[in-house]
PDB file of C-alpha atoms in Angstrom:
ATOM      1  CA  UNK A   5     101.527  68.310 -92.905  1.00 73.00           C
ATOM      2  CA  UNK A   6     104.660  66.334 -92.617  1.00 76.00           C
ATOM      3  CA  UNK A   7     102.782  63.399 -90.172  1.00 79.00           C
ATOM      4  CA  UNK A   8     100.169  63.586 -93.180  1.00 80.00           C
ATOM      5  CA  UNK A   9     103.098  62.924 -95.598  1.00 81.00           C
ATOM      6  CA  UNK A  10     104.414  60.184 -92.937  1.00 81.00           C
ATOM      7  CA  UNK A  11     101.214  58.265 -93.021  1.00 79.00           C
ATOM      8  CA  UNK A  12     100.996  58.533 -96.494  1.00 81.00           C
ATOM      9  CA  UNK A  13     104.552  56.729 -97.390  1.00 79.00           C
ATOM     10  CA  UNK A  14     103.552  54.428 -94.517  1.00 84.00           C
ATOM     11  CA  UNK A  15     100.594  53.423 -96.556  1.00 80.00           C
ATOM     12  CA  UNK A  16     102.167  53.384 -99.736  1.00 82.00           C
ATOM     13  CA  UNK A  17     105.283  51.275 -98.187  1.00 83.00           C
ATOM     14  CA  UNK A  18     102.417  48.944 -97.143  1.00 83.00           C
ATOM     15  CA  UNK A  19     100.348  49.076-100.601  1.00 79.00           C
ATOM     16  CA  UNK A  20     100.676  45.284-102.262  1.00 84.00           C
ATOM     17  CA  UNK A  21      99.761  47.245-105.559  1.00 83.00           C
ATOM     18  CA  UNK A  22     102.299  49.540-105.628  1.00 86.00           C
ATOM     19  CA  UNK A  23     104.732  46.446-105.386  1.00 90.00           C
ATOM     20  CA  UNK A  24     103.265  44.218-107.955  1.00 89.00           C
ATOM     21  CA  UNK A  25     103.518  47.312-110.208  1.00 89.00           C
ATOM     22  CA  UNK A  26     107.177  47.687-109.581  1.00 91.00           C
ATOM     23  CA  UNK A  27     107.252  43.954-110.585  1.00 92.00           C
ATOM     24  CA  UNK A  28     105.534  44.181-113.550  1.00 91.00           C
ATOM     25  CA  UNK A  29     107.260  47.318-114.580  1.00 90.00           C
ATOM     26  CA  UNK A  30     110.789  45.888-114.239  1.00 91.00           C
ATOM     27  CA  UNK A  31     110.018  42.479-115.968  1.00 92.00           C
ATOM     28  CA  UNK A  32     108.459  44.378-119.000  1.00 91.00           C
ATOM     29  CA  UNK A  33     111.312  46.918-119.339  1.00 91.00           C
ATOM     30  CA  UNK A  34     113.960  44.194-118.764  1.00 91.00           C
ATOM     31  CA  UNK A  35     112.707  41.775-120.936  1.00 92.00           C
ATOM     32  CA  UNK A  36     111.858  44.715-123.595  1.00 89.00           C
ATOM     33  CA  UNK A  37     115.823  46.015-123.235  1.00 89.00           C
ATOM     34  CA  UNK A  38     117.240  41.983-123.504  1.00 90.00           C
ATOM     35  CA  UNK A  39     115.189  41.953-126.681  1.00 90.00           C
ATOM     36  CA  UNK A  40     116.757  45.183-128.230  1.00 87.00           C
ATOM     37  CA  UNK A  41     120.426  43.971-126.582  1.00 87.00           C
ATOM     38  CA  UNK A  42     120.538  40.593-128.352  1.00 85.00           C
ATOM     39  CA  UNK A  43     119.265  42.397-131.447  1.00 80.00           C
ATOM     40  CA  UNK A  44     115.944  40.269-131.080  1.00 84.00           C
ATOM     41  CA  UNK A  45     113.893  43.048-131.447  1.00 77.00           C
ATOM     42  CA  UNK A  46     115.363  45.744-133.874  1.00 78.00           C
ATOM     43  CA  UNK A  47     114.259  49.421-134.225  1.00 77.00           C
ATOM     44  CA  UNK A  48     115.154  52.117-136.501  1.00 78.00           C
ATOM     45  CA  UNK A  49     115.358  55.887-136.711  1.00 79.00           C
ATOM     46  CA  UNK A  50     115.249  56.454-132.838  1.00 82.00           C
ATOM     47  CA  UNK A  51     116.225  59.188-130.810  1.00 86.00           C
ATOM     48  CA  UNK A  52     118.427  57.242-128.666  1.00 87.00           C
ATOM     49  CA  UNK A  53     119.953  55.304-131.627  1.00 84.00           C
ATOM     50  CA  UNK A  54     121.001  58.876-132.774  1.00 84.00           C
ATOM     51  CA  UNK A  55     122.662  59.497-130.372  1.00 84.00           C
ATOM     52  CA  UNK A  56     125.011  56.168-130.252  1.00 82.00           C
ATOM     53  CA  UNK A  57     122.766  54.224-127.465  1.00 86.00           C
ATOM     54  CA  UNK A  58     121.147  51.496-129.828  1.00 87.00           C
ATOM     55  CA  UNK A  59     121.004  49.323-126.832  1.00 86.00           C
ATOM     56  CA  UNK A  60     118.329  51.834-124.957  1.00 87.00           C
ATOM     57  CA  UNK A  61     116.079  51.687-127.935  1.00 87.00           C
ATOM     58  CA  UNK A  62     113.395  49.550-125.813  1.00 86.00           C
ATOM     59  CA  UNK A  63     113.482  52.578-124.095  1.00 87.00           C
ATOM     60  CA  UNK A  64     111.465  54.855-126.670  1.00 87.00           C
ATOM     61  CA  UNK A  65     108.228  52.848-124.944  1.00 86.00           C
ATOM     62  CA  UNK A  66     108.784  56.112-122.229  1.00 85.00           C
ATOM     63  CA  UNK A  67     107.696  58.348-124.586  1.00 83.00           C
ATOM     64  CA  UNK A  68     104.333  56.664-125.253  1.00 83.00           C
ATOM     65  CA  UNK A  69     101.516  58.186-123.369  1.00 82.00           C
ATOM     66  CA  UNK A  70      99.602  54.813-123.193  1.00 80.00           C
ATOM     67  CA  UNK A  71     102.271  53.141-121.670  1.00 84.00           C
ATOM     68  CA  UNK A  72     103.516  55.242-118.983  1.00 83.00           C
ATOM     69  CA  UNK A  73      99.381  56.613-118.341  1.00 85.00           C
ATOM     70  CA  UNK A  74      98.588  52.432-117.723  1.00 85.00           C
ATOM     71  CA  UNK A  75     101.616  52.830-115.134  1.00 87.00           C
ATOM     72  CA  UNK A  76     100.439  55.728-113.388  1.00 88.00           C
ATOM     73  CA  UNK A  77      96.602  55.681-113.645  1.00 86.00           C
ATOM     74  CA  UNK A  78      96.734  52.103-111.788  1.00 85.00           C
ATOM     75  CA  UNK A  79      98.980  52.622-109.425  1.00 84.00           C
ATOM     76  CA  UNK A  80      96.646  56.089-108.722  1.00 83.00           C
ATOM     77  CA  UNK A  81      93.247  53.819-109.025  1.00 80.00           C
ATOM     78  CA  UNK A  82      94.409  51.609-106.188  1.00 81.00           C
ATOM     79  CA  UNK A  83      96.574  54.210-104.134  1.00 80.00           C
ATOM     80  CA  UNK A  84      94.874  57.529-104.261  1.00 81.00           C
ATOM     81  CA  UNK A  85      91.105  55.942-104.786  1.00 77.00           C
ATOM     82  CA  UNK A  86      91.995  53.177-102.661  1.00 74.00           C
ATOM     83  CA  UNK A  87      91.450  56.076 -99.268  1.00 69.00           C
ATOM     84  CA  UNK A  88      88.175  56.806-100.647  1.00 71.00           C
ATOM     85  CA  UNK A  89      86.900  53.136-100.522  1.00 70.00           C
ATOM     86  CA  UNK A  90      88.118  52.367 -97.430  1.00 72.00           C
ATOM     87  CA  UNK A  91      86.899  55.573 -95.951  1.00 71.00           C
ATOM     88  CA  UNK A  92      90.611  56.910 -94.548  1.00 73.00           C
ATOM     89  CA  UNK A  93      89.938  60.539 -96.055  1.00 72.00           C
ATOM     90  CA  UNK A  94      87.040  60.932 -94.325  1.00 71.00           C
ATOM     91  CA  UNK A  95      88.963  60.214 -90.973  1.00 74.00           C
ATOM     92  CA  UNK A  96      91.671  62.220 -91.971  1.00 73.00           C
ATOM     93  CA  UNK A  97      88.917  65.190 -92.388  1.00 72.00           C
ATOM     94  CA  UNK A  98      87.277  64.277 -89.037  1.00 72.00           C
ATOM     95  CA  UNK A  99      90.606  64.531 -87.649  1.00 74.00           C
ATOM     96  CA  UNK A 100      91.008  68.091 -87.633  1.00 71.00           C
ATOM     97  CA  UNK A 101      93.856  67.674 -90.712  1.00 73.00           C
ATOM     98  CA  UNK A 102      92.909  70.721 -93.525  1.00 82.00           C
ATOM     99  CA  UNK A 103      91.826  69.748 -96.975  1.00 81.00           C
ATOM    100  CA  UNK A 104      94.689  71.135 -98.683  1.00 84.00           C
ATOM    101  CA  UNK A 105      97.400  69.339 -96.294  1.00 86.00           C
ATOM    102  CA  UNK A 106      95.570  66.476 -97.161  1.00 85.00           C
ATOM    103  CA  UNK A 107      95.468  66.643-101.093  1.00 88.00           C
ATOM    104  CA  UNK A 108      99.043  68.128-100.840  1.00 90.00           C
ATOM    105  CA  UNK A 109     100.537  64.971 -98.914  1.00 88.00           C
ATOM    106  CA  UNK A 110      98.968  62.576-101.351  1.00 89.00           C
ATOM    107  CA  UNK A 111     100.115  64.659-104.141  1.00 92.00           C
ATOM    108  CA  UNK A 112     103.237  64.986-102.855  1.00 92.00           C
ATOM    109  CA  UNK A 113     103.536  60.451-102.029  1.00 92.00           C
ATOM    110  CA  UNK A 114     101.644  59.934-105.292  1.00 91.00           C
ATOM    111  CA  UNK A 115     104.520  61.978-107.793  1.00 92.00           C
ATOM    112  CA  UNK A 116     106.964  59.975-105.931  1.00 93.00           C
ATOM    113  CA  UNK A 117     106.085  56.754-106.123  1.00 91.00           C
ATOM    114  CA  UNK A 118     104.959  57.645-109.744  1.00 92.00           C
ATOM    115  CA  UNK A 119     108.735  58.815-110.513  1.00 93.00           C
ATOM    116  CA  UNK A 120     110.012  55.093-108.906  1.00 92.00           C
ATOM    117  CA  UNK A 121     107.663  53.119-111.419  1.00 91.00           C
ATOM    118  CA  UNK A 122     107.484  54.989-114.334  1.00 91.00           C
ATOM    119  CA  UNK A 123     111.124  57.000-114.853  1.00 92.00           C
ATOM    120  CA  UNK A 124     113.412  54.932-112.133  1.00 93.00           C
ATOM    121  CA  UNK A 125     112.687  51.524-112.546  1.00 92.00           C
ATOM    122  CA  UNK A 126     112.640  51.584-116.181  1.00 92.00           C
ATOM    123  CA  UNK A 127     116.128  53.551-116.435  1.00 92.00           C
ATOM    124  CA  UNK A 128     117.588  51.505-113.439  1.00 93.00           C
ATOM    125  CA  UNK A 129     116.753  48.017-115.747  1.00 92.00           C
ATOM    126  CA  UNK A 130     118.646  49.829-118.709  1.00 91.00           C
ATOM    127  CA  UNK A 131     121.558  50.439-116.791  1.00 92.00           C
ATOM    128  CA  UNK A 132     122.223  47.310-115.243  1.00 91.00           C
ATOM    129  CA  UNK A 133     121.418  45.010-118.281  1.00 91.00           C
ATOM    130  CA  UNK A 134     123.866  47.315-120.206  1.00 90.00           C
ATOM    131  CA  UNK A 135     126.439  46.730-117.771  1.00 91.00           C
ATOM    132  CA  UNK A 136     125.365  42.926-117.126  1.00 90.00           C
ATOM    133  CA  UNK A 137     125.699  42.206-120.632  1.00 88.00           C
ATOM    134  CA  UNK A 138     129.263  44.086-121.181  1.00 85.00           C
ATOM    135  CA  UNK A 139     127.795  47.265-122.848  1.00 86.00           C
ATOM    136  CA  UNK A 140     129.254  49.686-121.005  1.00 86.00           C
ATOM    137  CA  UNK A 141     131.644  51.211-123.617  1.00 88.00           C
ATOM    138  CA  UNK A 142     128.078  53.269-124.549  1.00 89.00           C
ATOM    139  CA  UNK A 143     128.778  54.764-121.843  1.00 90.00           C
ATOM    140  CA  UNK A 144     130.982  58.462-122.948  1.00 88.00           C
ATOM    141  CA  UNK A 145     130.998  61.798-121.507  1.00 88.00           C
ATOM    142  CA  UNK A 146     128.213  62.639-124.318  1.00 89.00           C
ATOM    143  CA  UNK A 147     125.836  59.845-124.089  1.00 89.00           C
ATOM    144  CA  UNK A 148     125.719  60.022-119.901  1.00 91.00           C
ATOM    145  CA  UNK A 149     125.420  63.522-120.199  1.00 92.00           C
ATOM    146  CA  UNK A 150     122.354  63.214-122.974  1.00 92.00           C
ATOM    147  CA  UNK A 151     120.722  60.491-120.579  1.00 92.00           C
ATOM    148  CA  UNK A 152     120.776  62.981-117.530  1.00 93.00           C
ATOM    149  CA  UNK A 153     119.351  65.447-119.058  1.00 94.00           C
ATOM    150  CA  UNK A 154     116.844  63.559-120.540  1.00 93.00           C
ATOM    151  CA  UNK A 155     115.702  61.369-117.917  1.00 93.00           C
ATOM    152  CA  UNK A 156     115.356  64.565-116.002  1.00 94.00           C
ATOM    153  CA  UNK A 157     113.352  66.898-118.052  1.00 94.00           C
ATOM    154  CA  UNK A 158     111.236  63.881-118.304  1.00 94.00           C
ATOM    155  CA  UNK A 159     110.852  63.372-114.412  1.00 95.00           C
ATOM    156  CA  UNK A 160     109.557  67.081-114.132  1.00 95.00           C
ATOM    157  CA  UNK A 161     106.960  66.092-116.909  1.00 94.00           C
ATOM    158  CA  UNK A 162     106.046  62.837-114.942  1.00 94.00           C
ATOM    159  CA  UNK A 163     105.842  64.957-111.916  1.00 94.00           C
ATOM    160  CA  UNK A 164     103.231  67.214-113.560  1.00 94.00           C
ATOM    161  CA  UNK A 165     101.113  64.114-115.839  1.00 93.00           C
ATOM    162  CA  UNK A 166     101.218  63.073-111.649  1.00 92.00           C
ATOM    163  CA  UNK A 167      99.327  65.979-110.919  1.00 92.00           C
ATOM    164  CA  UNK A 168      96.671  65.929-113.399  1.00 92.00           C
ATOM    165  CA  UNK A 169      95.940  61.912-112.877  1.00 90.00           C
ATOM    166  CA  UNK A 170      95.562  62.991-108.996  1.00 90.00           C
ATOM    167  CA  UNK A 171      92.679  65.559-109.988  1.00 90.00           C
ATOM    168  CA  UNK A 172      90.870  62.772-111.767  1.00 89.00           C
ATOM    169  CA  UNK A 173      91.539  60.131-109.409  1.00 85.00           C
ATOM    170  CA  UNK A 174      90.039  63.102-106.474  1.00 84.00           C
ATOM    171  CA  UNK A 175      86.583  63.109-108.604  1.00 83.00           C
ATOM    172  CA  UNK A 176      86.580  60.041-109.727  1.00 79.00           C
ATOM    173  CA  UNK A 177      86.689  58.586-106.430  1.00 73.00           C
ATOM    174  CA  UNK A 178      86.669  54.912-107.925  1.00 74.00           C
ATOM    175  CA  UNK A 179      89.800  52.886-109.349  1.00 73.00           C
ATOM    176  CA  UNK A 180      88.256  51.735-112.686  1.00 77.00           C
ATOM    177  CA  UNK A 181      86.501  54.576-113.364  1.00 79.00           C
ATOM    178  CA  UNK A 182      90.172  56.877-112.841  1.00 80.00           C
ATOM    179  CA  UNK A 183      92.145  53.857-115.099  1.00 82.00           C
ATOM    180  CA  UNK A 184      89.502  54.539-117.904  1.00 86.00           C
ATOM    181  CA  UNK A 185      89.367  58.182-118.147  1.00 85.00           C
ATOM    182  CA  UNK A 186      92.808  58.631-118.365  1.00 85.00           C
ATOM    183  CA  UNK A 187      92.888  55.844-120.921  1.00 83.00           C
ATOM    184  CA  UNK A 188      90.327  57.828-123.015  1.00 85.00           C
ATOM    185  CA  UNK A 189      92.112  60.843-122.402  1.00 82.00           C
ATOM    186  CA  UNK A 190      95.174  59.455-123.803  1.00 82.00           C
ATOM    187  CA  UNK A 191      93.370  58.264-126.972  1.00 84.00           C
ATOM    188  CA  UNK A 192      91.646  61.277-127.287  1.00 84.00           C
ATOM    189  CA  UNK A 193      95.161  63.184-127.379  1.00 80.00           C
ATOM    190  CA  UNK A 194      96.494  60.499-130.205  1.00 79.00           C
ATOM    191  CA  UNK A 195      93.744  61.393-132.265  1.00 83.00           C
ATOM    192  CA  UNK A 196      94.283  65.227-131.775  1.00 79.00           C
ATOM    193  CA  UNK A 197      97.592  64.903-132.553  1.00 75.00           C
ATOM    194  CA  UNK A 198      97.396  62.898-135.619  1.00 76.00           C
ATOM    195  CA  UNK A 199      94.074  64.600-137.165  1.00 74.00           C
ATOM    196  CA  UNK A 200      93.831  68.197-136.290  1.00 75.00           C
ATOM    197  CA  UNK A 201      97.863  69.419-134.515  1.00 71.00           C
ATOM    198  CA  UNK A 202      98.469  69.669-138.424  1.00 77.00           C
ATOM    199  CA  UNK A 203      95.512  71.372-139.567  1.00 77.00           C
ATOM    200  CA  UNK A 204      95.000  73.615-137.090  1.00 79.00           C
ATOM    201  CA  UNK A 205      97.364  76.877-135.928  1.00 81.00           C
ATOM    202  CA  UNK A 206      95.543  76.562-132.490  1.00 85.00           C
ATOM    203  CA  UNK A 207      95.636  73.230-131.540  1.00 81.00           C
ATOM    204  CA  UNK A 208      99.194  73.017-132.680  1.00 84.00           C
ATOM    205  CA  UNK A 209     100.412  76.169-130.667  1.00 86.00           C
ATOM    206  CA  UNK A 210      98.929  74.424-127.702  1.00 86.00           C
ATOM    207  CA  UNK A 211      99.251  70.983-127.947  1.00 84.00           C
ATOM    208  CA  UNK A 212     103.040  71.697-128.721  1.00 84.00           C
ATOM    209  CA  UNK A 213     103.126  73.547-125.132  1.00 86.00           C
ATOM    210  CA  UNK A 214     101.555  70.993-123.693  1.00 87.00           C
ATOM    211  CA  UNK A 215     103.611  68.219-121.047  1.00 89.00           C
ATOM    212  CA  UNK A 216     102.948  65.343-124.026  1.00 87.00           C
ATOM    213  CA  UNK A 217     104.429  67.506-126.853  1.00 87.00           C
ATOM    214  CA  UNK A 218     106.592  68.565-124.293  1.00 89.00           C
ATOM    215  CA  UNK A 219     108.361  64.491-124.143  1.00 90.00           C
ATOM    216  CA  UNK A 220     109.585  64.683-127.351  1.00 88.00           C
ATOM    217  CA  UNK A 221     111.406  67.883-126.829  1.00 90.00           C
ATOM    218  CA  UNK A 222     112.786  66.165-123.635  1.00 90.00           C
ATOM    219  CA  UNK A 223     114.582  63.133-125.603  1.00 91.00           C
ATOM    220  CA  UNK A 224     115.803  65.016-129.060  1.00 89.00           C
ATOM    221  CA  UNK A 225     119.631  65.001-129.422  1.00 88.00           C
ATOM    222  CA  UNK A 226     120.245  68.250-129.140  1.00 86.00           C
ATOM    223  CA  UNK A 227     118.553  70.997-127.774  1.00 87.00           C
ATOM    224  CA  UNK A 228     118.935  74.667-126.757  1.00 89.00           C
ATOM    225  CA  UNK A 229     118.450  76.384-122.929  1.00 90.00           C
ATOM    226  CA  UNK A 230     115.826  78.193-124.081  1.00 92.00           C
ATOM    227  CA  UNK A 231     114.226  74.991-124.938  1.00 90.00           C
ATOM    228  CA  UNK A 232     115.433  73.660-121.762  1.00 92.00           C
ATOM    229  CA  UNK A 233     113.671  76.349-120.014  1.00 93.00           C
ATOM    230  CA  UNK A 234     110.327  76.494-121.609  1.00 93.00           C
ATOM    231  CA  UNK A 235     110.586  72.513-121.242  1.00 93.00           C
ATOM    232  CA  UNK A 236     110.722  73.206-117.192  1.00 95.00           C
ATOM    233  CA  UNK A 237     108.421  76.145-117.257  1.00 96.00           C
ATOM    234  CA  UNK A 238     105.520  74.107-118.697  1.00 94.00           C
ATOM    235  CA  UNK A 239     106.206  70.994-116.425  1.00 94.00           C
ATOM    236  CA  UNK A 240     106.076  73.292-113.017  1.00 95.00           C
ATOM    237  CA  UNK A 241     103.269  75.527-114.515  1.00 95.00           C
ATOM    238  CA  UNK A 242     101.345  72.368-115.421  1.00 94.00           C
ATOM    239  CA  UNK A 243     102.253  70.993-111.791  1.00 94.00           C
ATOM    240  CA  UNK A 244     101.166  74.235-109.890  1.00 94.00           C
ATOM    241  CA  UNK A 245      97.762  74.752-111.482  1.00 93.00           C
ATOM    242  CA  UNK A 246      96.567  71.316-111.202  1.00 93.00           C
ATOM    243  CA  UNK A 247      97.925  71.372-107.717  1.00 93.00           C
ATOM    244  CA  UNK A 248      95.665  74.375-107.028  1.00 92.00           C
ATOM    245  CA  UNK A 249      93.239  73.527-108.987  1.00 91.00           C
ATOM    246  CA  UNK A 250      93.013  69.842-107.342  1.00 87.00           C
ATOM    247  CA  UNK A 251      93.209  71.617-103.530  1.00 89.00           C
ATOM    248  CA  UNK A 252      89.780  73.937-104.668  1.00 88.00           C
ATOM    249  CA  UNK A 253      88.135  71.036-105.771  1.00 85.00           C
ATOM    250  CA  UNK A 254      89.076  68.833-102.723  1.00 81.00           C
ATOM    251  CA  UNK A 255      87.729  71.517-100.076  1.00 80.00           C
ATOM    252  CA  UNK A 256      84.435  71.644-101.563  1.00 79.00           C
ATOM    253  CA  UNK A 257      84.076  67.877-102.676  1.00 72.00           C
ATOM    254  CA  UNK A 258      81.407  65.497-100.852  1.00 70.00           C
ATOM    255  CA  UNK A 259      83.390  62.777 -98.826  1.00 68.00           C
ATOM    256  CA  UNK A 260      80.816  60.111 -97.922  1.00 65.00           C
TER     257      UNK A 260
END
């Protein structure tokens, strides 16, 4: 298990997608935070202009399911589907290695280097540009700790959106066809949300503990334990079951 976790950070060390993401990803957020900075692109009624941090307003782009699903459902496409193409997890099956230590190290790799392009990067451009730019009165013993324990609950629900885009990517077996099912899914969930979470008792109760209902909680101003708790209890749960779920399906899926 851990040489299967080796191999896979030696791949993804050596994946040029993985690195043109992080480019991407850092240019985007960094222009996106200059533009809020210099007051070239103004937003109102934000959670993070609530709570006295006007200059991380770029930042409310997190919270959109499109955006951070584009980050993670490419990097999967050409990571995770990537072994299928070129036919490494059918040697690591003819090795000897199990199915589940297989799907588990990938997993494990994949949630990682999702949590560097989709909650690091975009925080670590925030920071610095704050800083660069003289900003860093913003900085109080409310607003860091707000940002920690925001950015954090929101790492455990990147962690678990990880874990469902590694299912599809597992039966999808093909990049595009992975980057355009999560894309749907994503617009499916937008129109859930904005036609039936408000007509209907059931879809609310469970789209609200859901990981994408879930965000929102993450970044409100204040919030209780309790809502701390169920916040971490859905992310793991979510994590666990898709985890399982994802190892079943990998020990009985074809590998050509």
């Amino acid at each position: 298990m851990i040489n299967l976790i080796k191999a896979e950070f030696f791949k993804l060390k050596r994946n040029h997608t993985f690195w043109v993401l992080i480019g991407v990803v850092a240019f985007v957020y960094a222009l996106a935070n200059y533009l809020v900075i210099i007051d070239w692109w103004q937003m109102n009624n934000t959670v993070f202009l609530n709570v006295g941090l006007k200059e991380y307003n770029a930042m409310e782009m997190m919270k959109l399911p499109l955006v951070f699903n584009l980050i993670i459902s490419t990097f999967a496409g050409f990571f995770i589907n990537a072994d299928y193409a070129t036919g490494t997890v059918k040697n690591q099956v003819l090795s000897g290695n199990k199915r589940r230590h297989i799907y588990l190290a990938k997993l494990i790799v994949f949630s990682l280097g999702s949590i560097v392009t989709a909650v690091m990067l975009p925080v670590i451009t925030a920071i610095s540009e704050t800083l660069l730019l003289g900003y860093s009165e913003i900085y109080t013993s409310v607003t860091v700790v707000y940002l920690l324990r925001a950015f954090s609950l929101y790492t455990f629900i990147i962690i678990a959106y990880s874990s469902i885009v590694m299912l599809i990517a597992s039966l999808a077996k093909e990049s595009g066809k992975t980057i355009i099912i999560t894309v749907m899914g994503t617009i499916i969930l937008y129109i859930i949300e904005m036609g039936f979470v408000h007509k209907y008792e059931i879809v609310r109760i469970i789209y609200q503990n859901s990981i994408f209902y879930q965000i929102y909680e993450a970044f409100r101003p204040v919030i209780t334990f309790n809502e701390i708790g169920k916040n971490l209890l859905i992310s793991v749960s979510t994590f666990i079951i898709m985890a399982y779920c994802g190892t079943m399906i990998f020990r009985r899926l074809e590998i050509k």
